Amino acid sequence: MRFIIQRDQLLASVQDVSKAISSRTAIPILTGMKIEASPNGITLTGSDSDISIESFIPQESDGNVYVEEIKPGSIVLQARYFSEIVRKLPEQTVEIEADANLKVIIRSGKAEFNLNGQSAEEYPQLPKLQTDDSFTMPIDLLKGMIKQTVFAVSAMETRPILTGVSVTLQGGSLHFTATDSHRLASRTIPVEASNVEFANVVIPGKSLNELYKTLDDSEETVEISVTNNQVLFQTKHLNFLSRLLDGNYPETSRLIPEQSKTVIQAKTKDLIHTIDRASLLAKEERNNVVRLTTLDNNQLEITSNSPEIGRVSEEVSVQSLEGEELKISFSAKYMLDALKAMEVEDVKINFTGAMRPFIIQPVNDDQILQLILPVRTY
């Protein structure tokens, strides 16, 4: 195998593929990165058996030549060293050559590295997904959906299914839901997927976080294919494959209250800043709880009290305040996560009482929903 490649292209692909490679894997060869040279370009592959990422560098694209003098072949190199080497190479072009004894030479300018490779035959075959049942959506929309939901997955492995985001596609609506049983985040968008429908597909939160970092904003659309136990996200030069979580995701729709007794409409930034200040004194071990009290004249009082440290209280004006008087305590962290994820100027919050879950939504958009359970304080 031999080829000469543009360093910038190689580095971008190496960084993408590295996101799937873990040093803590039971299969030693998976600490390596597979490099495959074919006449039309170079494919890099990384996997930790939960996530697999393939990045393709075309021989040429849009009149730019990225790879030259290709002699086909494949090899596996230790990912940790290979990515560091590529990052620090001196020149814009890199020559990579592997011989029959799996010895690899990497040259750039006057620098030359000799590495021991491993046989690509030993690298596990990635599952080939049937991509008939697939649909396409804009990348920025998918990234928005991930950002608005994935933070609410559970960090605890006690209920593994809650460490993922539930994805359903029915009647032309794509729906993401995440919950850790103390809060819930959901987002729905219309998609044009005429013949594809699925339910109870749960994608690990870790996979979606990596996908979010890997998807390139410059590319426009991503094709998504789902099978029994895998999901594939494909762009022009990238394949991102993740296993799905086993089990049934809990029915969350019944958690969402139908009616509300107190409704607040406010500037998102005002709430974020006020709650953030109040949480400065909220004790960590009490899950940084703050208390919201409704006052007259469209005012809220946000307070936090920590016997050892002190007390903070601040009044904040809201745009409107309707319904019953309310005193409610909740986790400042959960509230801040929810408000920041929505990325809207104005929010409305529907409360159904001091001990019932409350809902936060953008003022004119019911397709984004955040739900938080209050905290009992004595």
mmCIF file of C-alpha atoms in Angstrom:
data_model
loop_
_atom_site.group_PDB
_atom_site.id
_atom_site.type_symbol
_atom_site.label_atom_id
_atom_site.label_comp_id
_atom_site.label_asym_id
_atom_site.label_seq_id
_atom_site.Cartn_x
_atom_site.Cartn_y
_atom_site.Cartn_z
ATOM 1 C CA MET A 1 0.000 0.000 0.000
ATOM 2 C CA ARG A 2 1.233 3.487 -0.773
ATOM 3 C CA PHE A 3 -0.228 6.956 -1.318
ATOM 4 C CA ILE A 4 0.549 10.665 -1.017
ATOM 5 C CA ILE A 5 -2.156 12.721 0.674
ATOM 6 C CA GLN A 6 -2.913 16.312 1.722
ATOM 7 C CA ARG A 7 -2.178 16.577 5.451
ATOM 8 C CA ASP A 8 -5.214 18.782 6.260
ATOM 9 C CA GLN A 9 -7.633 16.277 4.718
ATOM 10 C CA LEU A 10 -5.940 13.407 6.492
ATOM 11 C CA LEU A 11 -5.944 15.195 9.840
ATOM 12 C CA ALA A 12 -9.670 16.075 9.636
ATOM 13 C CA SER A 13 -10.534 12.439 8.892
ATOM 14 C CA VAL A 14 -8.215 11.106 11.605
ATOM 15 C CA GLN A 15 -9.834 13.400 14.177
ATOM 16 C CA ASP A 16 -13.345 12.272 13.178
ATOM 17 C CA VAL A 17 -12.489 8.578 13.248
ATOM 18 C CA SER A 18 -10.593 8.876 16.551
ATOM 19 C CA LYS A 19 -13.882 9.726 18.293
ATOM 20 C CA ALA A 20 -14.910 6.077 17.936
ATOM 21 C CA ILE A 21 -11.648 4.625 19.252
ATOM 22 C CA SER A 22 -11.210 3.820 22.937
ATOM 23 C CA SER A 23 -8.063 2.709 24.724
ATOM 24 C CA ARG A 24 -10.307 0.722 27.083
ATOM 25 C CA THR A 25 -11.503 -2.004 24.755
ATOM 26 C CA ALA A 26 -11.571 -5.768 25.200
ATOM 27 C CA ILE A 27 -10.517 -6.258 21.562
ATOM 28 C CA PRO A 28 -6.885 -5.093 21.252
ATOM 29 C CA ILE A 29 -6.972 -4.382 17.502
ATOM 30 C CA LEU A 30 -9.773 -1.839 18.098
ATOM 31 C CA THR A 31 -7.221 0.504 19.701
ATOM 32 C CA GLY A 32 -5.974 0.839 16.121
ATOM 33 C CA MET A 33 -7.226 2.770 13.096
ATOM 34 C CA LYS A 34 -7.776 0.931 9.844
ATOM 35 C CA ILE A 35 -6.435 2.633 6.711
ATOM 36 C CA GLU A 36 -7.596 1.359 3.355
ATOM 37 C CA ALA A 37 -6.332 2.670 0.026
ATOM 38 C CA SER A 38 -8.387 2.062 -3.110
ATOM 39 C CA PRO A 39 -8.069 3.629 -6.579
ATOM 40 C CA ASN A 40 -10.754 6.251 -5.801
ATOM 41 C CA GLY A 41 -9.529 7.307 -2.364
ATOM 42 C CA ILE A 42 -8.615 6.499 1.226
ATOM 43 C CA THR A 43 -10.997 5.147 3.892
ATOM 44 C CA LEU A 44 -10.184 5.447 7.596
ATOM 45 C CA THR A 45 -12.136 3.364 10.129
ATOM 46 C CA GLY A 46 -12.355 3.460 13.920
ATOM 47 C CA SER A 47 -14.620 1.475 16.224
ATOM 48 C CA ASP A 48 -15.148 0.620 19.882
ATOM 49 C CA SER A 49 -17.848 -1.938 18.933
ATOM 50 C CA ASP A 50 -20.582 0.466 20.193
ATOM 51 C CA ILE A 51 -19.784 3.217 17.680
ATOM 52 C CA SER A 52 -18.013 2.823 14.332
ATOM 53 C CA ILE A 53 -16.942 5.770 12.167
ATOM 54 C CA GLU A 54 -15.729 5.521 8.572
ATOM 55 C CA SER A 55 -14.327 8.600 6.881
ATOM 56 C CA PHE A 56 -13.610 8.660 3.154
ATOM 57 C CA ILE A 57 -11.098 11.006 1.521
ATOM 58 C CA PRO A 58 -11.764 11.046 -2.235
ATOM 59 C CA GLN A 59 -8.863 10.963 -4.652
ATOM 60 C CA GLU A 60 -10.269 14.215 -6.003
ATOM 61 C CA SER A 61 -13.331 16.350 -5.323
ATOM 62 C CA ASP A 62 -14.546 19.569 -6.974
ATOM 63 C CA GLY A 63 -11.367 19.742 -9.041
ATOM 64 C CA ASN A 64 -9.069 19.486 -5.983
ATOM 65 C CA VAL A 65 -6.692 16.529 -5.906
ATOM 66 C CA TYR A 66 -6.353 15.180 -2.357
ATOM 67 C CA VAL A 67 -4.624 11.834 -2.895
ATOM 68 C CA GLU A 68 -2.020 10.887 -5.487
ATOM 69 C CA GLU A 69 0.028 7.864 -6.548
ATOM 70 C CA ILE A 70 -2.299 5.361 -4.894
ATOM 71 C CA LYS A 71 -1.150 1.770 -4.630
ATOM 72 C CA PRO A 72 -4.131 -0.122 -3.111
ATOM 73 C CA GLY A 73 -3.849 -1.998 0.183
ATOM 74 C CA SER A 74 -4.790 -1.772 3.857
ATOM 75 C CA ILE A 75 -3.192 -1.715 7.308
ATOM 76 C CA VAL A 76 -4.089 -1.032 10.949
ATOM 77 C CA LEU A 77 -1.989 1.502 12.897
ATOM 78 C CA GLN A 78 -2.038 2.365 16.617
ATOM 79 C CA ALA A 79 -4.495 5.259 16.646
ATOM 80 C CA ARG A 80 -2.931 7.166 19.520
ATOM 81 C CA TYR A 81 0.478 7.470 17.850
ATOM 82 C CA PHE A 82 -0.831 7.855 14.313
ATOM 83 C CA SER A 83 -3.095 10.815 15.147
ATOM 84 C CA GLU A 84 -0.327 12.571 17.126
ATOM 85 C CA ILE A 85 2.133 12.063 14.255
ATOM 86 C CA VAL A 86 -0.277 13.410 11.620
ATOM 87 C CA ARG A 87 -1.043 16.438 13.788
ATOM 88 C CA LYS A 88 2.634 17.362 14.101
ATOM 89 C CA LEU A 89 3.913 16.629 10.594
ATOM 90 C CA PRO A 90 5.869 19.560 9.096
ATOM 91 C CA GLU A 91 4.640 19.733 5.497
ATOM 92 C CA GLN A 92 1.319 19.948 3.629
ATOM 93 C CA THR A 93 1.755 16.539 1.962
ATOM 94 C CA VAL A 94 2.240 13.161 3.606
ATOM 95 C CA GLU A 95 3.471 9.941 2.063
ATOM 96 C CA ILE A 96 2.349 6.701 3.700
ATOM 97 C CA GLU A 97 3.754 3.362 2.624
ATOM 98 C CA ALA A 98 3.289 -0.159 4.028
ATOM 99 C CA ASP A 99 5.270 -3.246 3.007
ATOM 100 C CA ALA A 100 4.382 -6.944 3.066
ATOM 101 C CA ASN A 101 5.807 -7.287 6.609
ATOM 102 C CA LEU A 102 3.335 -4.675 7.973
ATOM 103 C CA LYS A 103 6.114 -2.100 8.397
ATOM 104 C CA VAL A 104 4.829 1.414 7.726
ATOM 105 C CA ILE A 105 6.787 4.512 6.769
ATOM 106 C CA ILE A 106 5.228 7.976 7.154
ATOM 107 C CA ARG A 107 7.151 10.787 5.448
ATOM 108 C CA SER A 108 6.525 14.514 5.415
ATOM 109 C CA GLY A 109 9.266 16.998 4.526
ATOM 110 C CA LYS A 110 12.390 15.825 6.322
ATOM 111 C CA ALA A 111 10.491 13.883 8.996
ATOM 112 C CA GLU A 112 10.235 10.119 8.694
ATOM 113 C CA PHE A 113 8.414 7.782 11.076
ATOM 114 C CA ASN A 114 8.640 3.994 10.988
ATOM 115 C CA LEU A 115 5.691 2.245 12.635
ATOM 116 C CA ASN A 116 4.713 -1.382 13.136
ATOM 117 C CA GLY A 117 1.293 -2.039 11.675
ATOM 118 C CA GLN A 118 -1.200 -4.860 12.132
ATOM 119 C CA SER A 119 -2.979 -6.851 9.469
ATOM 120 C CA ALA A 120 -6.277 -5.317 8.354
ATOM 121 C CA GLU A 121 -7.608 -8.886 7.930
ATOM 122 C CA GLU A 122 -7.859 -9.095 11.725
ATOM 123 C CA TYR A 123 -9.948 -5.939 11.974
ATOM 124 C CA PRO A 124 -13.640 -6.796 12.602
ATOM 125 C CA GLN A 125 -15.971 -6.340 9.634
ATOM 126 C CA LEU A 126 -18.453 -3.534 10.201
ATOM 127 C CA PRO A 127 -22.068 -4.651 9.813
ATOM 128 C CA LYS A 128 -23.434 -3.737 6.390
ATOM 129 C CA LEU A 129 -26.787 -2.027 6.806
ATOM 130 C CA GLN A 130 -29.575 -2.367 4.294
ATOM 131 C CA THR A 131 -30.245 1.264 3.441
ATOM 132 C CA ASP A 132 -33.622 0.800 1.734
ATOM 133 C CA ASP A 133 -35.518 2.035 4.786
ATOM 134 C CA SER A 134 -33.800 5.354 5.114
ATOM 135 C CA PHE A 135 -34.749 9.011 5.219
ATOM 136 C CA THR A 136 -32.802 12.231 4.776
ATOM 137 C CA MET A 137 -32.826 15.404 6.867
ATOM 138 C CA PRO A 138 -30.786 18.620 7.151
ATOM 139 C CA ILE A 139 -27.697 18.266 9.355
ATOM 140 C CA ASP A 140 -28.349 21.494 11.274
ATOM 141 C CA LEU A 141 -31.825 20.255 12.215
ATOM 142 C CA LEU A 142 -30.488 16.906 13.442
ATOM 143 C CA LYS A 143 -27.797 18.654 15.487
ATOM 144 C CA GLY A 144 -30.454 20.939 16.980
ATOM 145 C CA MET A 145 -32.572 17.950 17.992
ATOM 146 C CA ILE A 146 -29.592 16.248 19.618
ATOM 147 C CA LYS A 147 -28.620 19.407 21.499
ATOM 148 C CA GLN A 148 -32.155 19.959 22.798
ATOM 149 C CA THR A 149 -32.588 16.428 24.160
ATOM 150 C CA VAL A 150 -29.371 14.504 24.805
ATOM 151 C CA PHE A 151 -28.433 16.425 27.974
ATOM 152 C CA ALA A 152 -31.446 14.881 29.744
ATOM 153 C CA VAL A 153 -30.354 11.239 29.379
ATOM 154 C CA SER A 154 -29.490 9.416 32.584
ATOM 155 C CA ALA A 155 -25.863 9.242 33.654
ATOM 156 C CA MET A 156 -26.629 6.211 35.847
ATOM 157 C CA GLU A 157 -26.285 2.706 34.436
ATOM 158 C CA THR A 158 -28.964 1.374 36.848
ATOM 159 C CA ARG A 159 -31.576 1.700 34.083
ATOM 160 C CA PRO A 160 -29.483 1.384 30.916
ATOM 161 C CA ILE A 161 -32.386 2.239 28.590
ATOM 162 C CA LEU A 162 -32.531 5.762 30.090
ATOM 163 C CA THR A 163 -28.910 6.437 29.042
ATOM 164 C CA GLY A 164 -30.249 6.740 25.486
ATOM 165 C CA VAL A 165 -32.560 8.980 23.472
ATOM 166 C CA SER A 166 -35.796 7.426 22.242
ATOM 167 C CA VAL A 167 -36.393 8.095 18.540
ATOM 168 C CA THR A 168 -39.676 7.479 16.735
ATOM 169 C CA LEU A 169 -40.733 8.290 13.197
ATOM 170 C CA GLN A 170 -44.464 8.094 12.573
ATOM 171 C CA GLY A 171 -46.841 9.905 10.283
ATOM 172 C CA GLY A 172 -44.079 12.121 8.912
ATOM 173 C CA SER A 173 -43.016 13.297 12.396
ATOM 174 C CA LEU A 174 -39.596 12.578 13.843
ATOM 175 C CA HIS A 175 -39.614 12.636 17.627
ATOM 176 C CA PHE A 176 -36.658 12.608 20.070
ATOM 177 C CA THR A 177 -37.262 12.039 23.811
ATOM 178 C CA ALA A 178 -34.757 11.807 26.676
ATOM 179 C CA THR A 179 -35.406 11.405 30.400
ATOM 180 C CA ASP A 180 -33.460 10.483 33.525
ATOM 181 C CA SER A 181 -36.774 10.154 35.474
ATOM 182 C CA HIS A 182 -36.309 13.600 37.128
ATOM 183 C CA ARG A 183 -36.612 15.609 33.926
ATOM 184 C CA LEU A 184 -37.603 15.087 30.318
ATOM 185 C CA ALA A 185 -36.616 16.773 27.059
ATOM 186 C CA SER A 186 -38.391 16.232 23.766
ATOM 187 C CA ARG A 187 -38.355 17.682 20.271
ATOM 188 C CA THR A 188 -40.514 16.917 17.242
ATOM 189 C CA ILE A 189 -39.977 17.920 13.629
ATOM 190 C CA PRO A 190 -41.795 17.088 10.392
ATOM 191 C CA VAL A 191 -39.716 15.012 7.960
ATOM 192 C CA GLU A 192 -40.384 13.834 4.451
ATOM 193 C CA ALA A 193 -40.107 10.074 4.866
ATOM 194 C CA SER A 194 -42.902 8.651 2.808
ATOM 195 C CA ASN A 195 -42.521 4.939 3.513
ATOM 196 C CA VAL A 196 -40.347 4.762 6.646
ATOM 197 C CA GLU A 197 -41.782 4.374 10.148
ATOM 198 C CA PHE A 198 -40.241 3.028 13.342
ATOM 199 C CA ALA A 199 -40.738 3.157 17.097
ATOM 200 C CA ASN A 200 -38.797 2.110 20.200
ATOM 201 C CA VAL A 201 -35.421 2.917 18.663
ATOM 202 C CA VAL A 202 -33.127 4.027 21.493
ATOM 203 C CA ILE A 203 -29.743 5.534 20.540
ATOM 204 C CA PRO A 204 -27.101 5.760 23.302
ATOM 205 C CA GLY A 205 -26.585 9.350 24.480
ATOM 206 C CA LYS A 206 -22.831 8.855 24.151
ATOM 207 C CA SER A 207 -23.239 7.984 20.452
ATOM 208 C CA LEU A 208 -25.346 11.085 19.800
ATOM 209 C CA ASN A 209 -22.836 13.322 21.588
ATOM 210 C CA GLU A 210 -20.048 11.969 19.365
ATOM 211 C CA LEU A 211 -22.242 12.273 16.263
ATOM 212 C CA TYR A 212 -22.952 15.914 17.153
ATOM 213 C CA LYS A 213 -19.204 16.632 17.304
ATOM 214 C CA THR A 214 -18.454 14.665 14.130
ATOM 215 C CA LEU A 215 -21.119 16.012 11.758
ATOM 216 C CA ASP A 216 -19.713 18.795 9.652
ATOM 217 C CA ASP A 217 -21.837 21.938 9.469
ATOM 218 C CA SER A 218 -20.690 22.541 5.918
ATOM 219 C CA GLU A 219 -22.454 19.425 4.645
ATOM 220 C CA GLU A 220 -26.153 19.868 4.128
ATOM 221 C CA THR A 221 -27.996 16.621 4.645
ATOM 222 C CA VAL A 222 -27.564 13.326 6.459
ATOM 223 C CA GLU A 223 -29.173 10.020 5.520
ATOM 224 C CA ILE A 224 -30.428 7.939 8.450
ATOM 225 C CA SER A 225 -31.058 4.174 8.283
ATOM 226 C CA VAL A 226 -32.350 2.056 11.153
ATOM 227 C CA THR A 227 -32.277 -1.737 11.556
ATOM 228 C CA ASN A 228 -33.056 -4.001 14.520
ATOM 229 C CA ASN A 229 -29.926 -3.198 16.477
ATOM 230 C CA GLN A 230 -27.994 -0.528 14.557
ATOM 231 C CA VAL A 231 -28.472 2.985 13.246
ATOM 232 C CA LEU A 232 -26.397 4.472 10.430
ATOM 233 C CA PHE A 233 -25.894 8.189 9.739
ATOM 234 C CA GLN A 234 -24.386 8.837 6.303
ATOM 235 C CA THR A 235 -23.068 12.014 4.731
ATOM 236 C CA LYS A 236 -21.085 12.371 1.535
ATOM 237 C CA HIS A 237 -17.787 11.319 3.108
ATOM 238 C CA LEU A 238 -18.751 9.923 6.498
ATOM 239 C CA ASN A 239 -20.487 6.800 7.839
ATOM 240 C CA PHE A 240 -21.371 6.889 11.536
ATOM 241 C CA LEU A 241 -22.732 3.593 12.863
ATOM 242 C CA SER A 242 -24.048 3.082 16.397
ATOM 243 C CA ARG A 243 -25.557 0.120 18.172
ATOM 244 C CA LEU A 244 -29.021 0.629 19.641
ATOM 245 C CA LEU A 245 -29.951 -0.009 23.281
ATOM 246 C CA ASP A 246 -31.994 -3.136 24.078
ATOM 247 C CA GLY A 247 -35.258 -2.842 25.964
ATOM 248 C CA ASN A 248 -38.476 -0.864 25.969
ATOM 249 C CA TYR A 249 -38.322 2.848 26.554
ATOM 250 C CA PRO A 250 -40.864 3.968 29.190
ATOM 251 C CA GLU A 251 -44.107 5.586 28.026
ATOM 252 C CA THR A 252 -43.403 9.257 28.780
ATOM 253 C CA SER A 253 -46.456 10.976 27.309
ATOM 254 C CA ARG A 254 -48.525 10.356 30.469
ATOM 255 C CA LEU A 255 -46.010 12.412 32.503
ATOM 256 C CA ILE A 256 -46.968 15.561 30.649
ATOM 257 C CA PRO A 257 -49.719 17.475 32.479
ATOM 258 C CA GLU A 258 -52.777 18.362 30.405
ATOM 259 C CA GLN A 259 -53.802 21.574 32.194
ATOM 260 C CA SER A 260 -51.947 24.245 34.142
ATOM 261 C CA LYS A 261 -52.780 26.424 37.144
ATOM 262 C CA THR A 262 -50.027 29.041 36.821
ATOM 263 C CA VAL A 263 -48.487 30.260 33.551
ATOM 264 C CA ILE A 264 -45.405 32.480 33.318
ATOM 265 C CA GLN A 265 -44.018 34.055 30.171
ATOM 266 C CA ALA A 266 -40.489 35.450 30.468
ATOM 267 C CA LYS A 267 -37.264 36.395 28.723
ATOM 268 C CA THR A 268 -35.074 33.282 28.678
ATOM 269 C CA LYS A 269 -31.878 35.242 29.391
ATOM 270 C CA ASP A 270 -33.376 36.960 32.463
ATOM 271 C CA LEU A 271 -34.330 33.603 33.971
ATOM 272 C CA ILE A 272 -30.954 32.032 33.149
ATOM 273 C CA HIS A 273 -28.984 34.862 34.780
ATOM 274 C CA THR A 274 -31.190 35.047 37.889
ATOM 275 C CA ILE A 275 -31.257 31.286 38.500
ATOM 276 C CA ASP A 276 -27.520 31.085 37.817
ATOM 277 C CA ARG A 277 -26.829 33.715 40.502
ATOM 278 C CA ALA A 278 -29.173 32.028 42.976
ATOM 279 C CA SER A 279 -27.473 28.683 42.436
ATOM 280 C CA LEU A 280 -24.116 30.138 43.551
ATOM 281 C CA LEU A 281 -25.137 29.555 47.164
ATOM 282 C CA ALA A 282 -27.176 26.407 46.550
ATOM 283 C CA LYS A 283 -25.396 23.518 48.158
ATOM 284 C CA GLU A 284 -24.136 20.866 45.745
ATOM 285 C CA GLU A 285 -25.299 17.904 47.818
ATOM 286 C CA ARG A 286 -28.852 19.250 47.868
ATOM 287 C CA ASN A 287 -28.791 19.098 44.083
ATOM 288 C CA ASN A 288 -28.449 22.919 44.060
ATOM 289 C CA VAL A 289 -32.100 23.640 44.750
ATOM 290 C CA VAL A 290 -33.607 27.082 44.200
ATOM 291 C CA ARG A 291 -37.100 28.277 45.090
ATOM 292 C CA LEU A 292 -39.428 30.268 42.867
ATOM 293 C CA THR A 293 -42.245 32.333 44.386
ATOM 294 C CA THR A 294 -44.783 34.341 42.381
ATOM 295 C CA LEU A 295 -45.349 37.963 43.529
ATOM 296 C CA ASP A 296 -47.697 40.716 42.357
ATOM 297 C CA ASN A 297 -47.086 42.931 39.297
ATOM 298 C CA ASN A 298 -45.494 40.238 37.110
ATOM 299 C CA GLN A 299 -42.616 39.636 39.513
ATOM 300 C CA LEU A 300 -40.990 36.370 40.569
ATOM 301 C CA GLU A 301 -38.724 35.925 43.548
ATOM 302 C CA ILE A 302 -35.905 33.419 43.100
ATOM 303 C CA THR A 303 -34.215 32.397 46.358
ATOM 304 C CA SER A 304 -31.698 29.888 47.578
ATOM 305 C CA ASN A 305 -30.758 29.097 51.117
ATOM 306 C CA SER A 306 -27.762 27.226 52.462
ATOM 307 C CA PRO A 307 -27.548 27.173 56.273
ATOM 308 C CA GLU A 308 -23.729 27.047 56.337
ATOM 309 C CA ILE A 309 -23.099 29.591 53.589
ATOM 310 C CA GLY A 310 -25.948 32.070 53.485
ATOM 311 C CA ARG A 311 -29.027 33.109 51.542
ATOM 312 C CA VAL A 312 -29.628 34.801 48.204
ATOM 313 C CA SER A 313 -32.836 36.372 46.962
ATOM 314 C CA GLU A 314 -33.533 38.241 43.730
ATOM 315 C CA GLU A 315 -36.660 39.535 42.061
ATOM 316 C CA VAL A 316 -37.064 39.214 38.318
ATOM 317 C CA SER A 317 -39.714 40.807 36.083
ATOM 318 C CA VAL A 318 -41.577 38.559 33.673
ATOM 319 C CA GLN A 319 -43.705 39.464 30.656
ATOM 320 C CA SER A 320 -46.857 37.883 32.024
ATOM 321 C CA LEU A 321 -47.971 35.912 35.048
ATOM 322 C CA GLU A 322 -51.418 34.286 35.139
ATOM 323 C CA GLY A 323 -53.216 31.945 37.487
ATOM 324 C CA GLU A 324 -52.761 30.834 41.074
ATOM 325 C CA GLU A 325 -50.010 31.944 43.460
ATOM 326 C CA LEU A 326 -47.130 29.490 43.533
ATOM 327 C CA LYS A 327 -44.099 28.486 45.593
ATOM 328 C CA ILE A 328 -42.024 25.723 44.018
ATOM 329 C CA SER A 329 -38.494 24.359 44.458
ATOM 330 C CA PHE A 330 -36.440 22.719 41.730
ATOM 331 C CA SER A 331 -32.901 21.846 40.707
ATOM 332 C CA ALA A 332 -31.137 24.952 39.364
ATOM 333 C CA LYS A 333 -28.948 22.734 37.181
ATOM 334 C CA TYR A 334 -31.936 21.051 35.515
ATOM 335 C CA MET A 335 -33.631 24.387 34.931
ATOM 336 C CA LEU A 336 -30.488 25.973 33.458
ATOM 337 C CA ASP A 337 -29.837 22.954 31.211
ATOM 338 C CA ALA A 338 -33.394 23.151 29.868
ATOM 339 C CA LEU A 339 -33.415 26.926 29.293
ATOM 340 C CA LYS A 340 -30.012 26.954 27.589
ATOM 341 C CA ALA A 341 -30.816 24.023 25.303
ATOM 342 C CA MET A 342 -33.878 25.697 23.823
ATOM 343 C CA GLU A 343 -32.000 28.643 22.317
ATOM 344 C CA VAL A 344 -35.090 30.893 22.146
ATOM 345 C CA GLU A 345 -35.675 34.450 23.374
ATOM 346 C CA ASP A 346 -38.967 33.930 25.220
ATOM 347 C CA VAL A 347 -40.287 30.934 27.130
ATOM 348 C CA LYS A 348 -43.552 30.036 28.766
ATOM 349 C CA ILE A 349 -43.640 27.837 31.861
ATOM 350 C CA ASN A 350 -46.796 25.959 32.813
ATOM 351 C CA PHE A 351 -47.098 24.908 36.458
ATOM 352 C CA THR A 352 -49.761 22.547 37.819
ATOM 353 C CA GLY A 353 -48.930 23.007 41.505
ATOM 354 C CA ALA A 354 -45.981 22.895 43.887
ATOM 355 C CA MET A 355 -45.435 19.125 43.715
ATOM 356 C CA ARG A 356 -46.349 18.425 40.092
ATOM 357 C CA PRO A 357 -44.002 18.379 37.085
ATOM 358 C CA PHE A 358 -43.857 21.656 35.169
ATOM 359 C CA ILE A 359 -43.321 22.292 31.475
ATOM 360 C CA ILE A 360 -41.059 24.812 29.740
ATOM 361 C CA GLN A 361 -41.607 25.626 26.055
ATOM 362 C CA PRO A 362 -40.770 28.361 23.568
ATOM 363 C CA VAL A 363 -43.638 30.866 23.407
ATOM 364 C CA ASN A 364 -44.723 30.077 19.852
ATOM 365 C CA ASP A 365 -43.439 26.528 19.358
ATOM 366 C CA ASP A 366 -44.936 23.441 20.940
ATOM 367 C CA GLN A 367 -42.491 21.114 19.159
ATOM 368 C CA ILE A 368 -39.847 21.644 21.844
ATOM 369 C CA LEU A 369 -40.770 20.590 25.358
ATOM 370 C CA GLN A 370 -38.802 20.417 28.603
ATOM 371 C CA LEU A 371 -40.342 18.900 31.730
ATOM 372 C CA ILE A 372 -38.845 19.099 35.239
ATOM 373 C CA LEU A 373 -39.957 17.431 38.454
ATOM 374 C CA PRO A 374 -39.928 19.776 41.471
ATOM 375 C CA VAL A 375 -37.915 19.032 44.597
ATOM 376 C CA ARG A 376 -39.631 18.534 47.951
ATOM 377 C CA THR A 377 -38.152 20.977 50.497
ATOM 378 C CA TYR A 378 -38.953 21.089 54.185
#
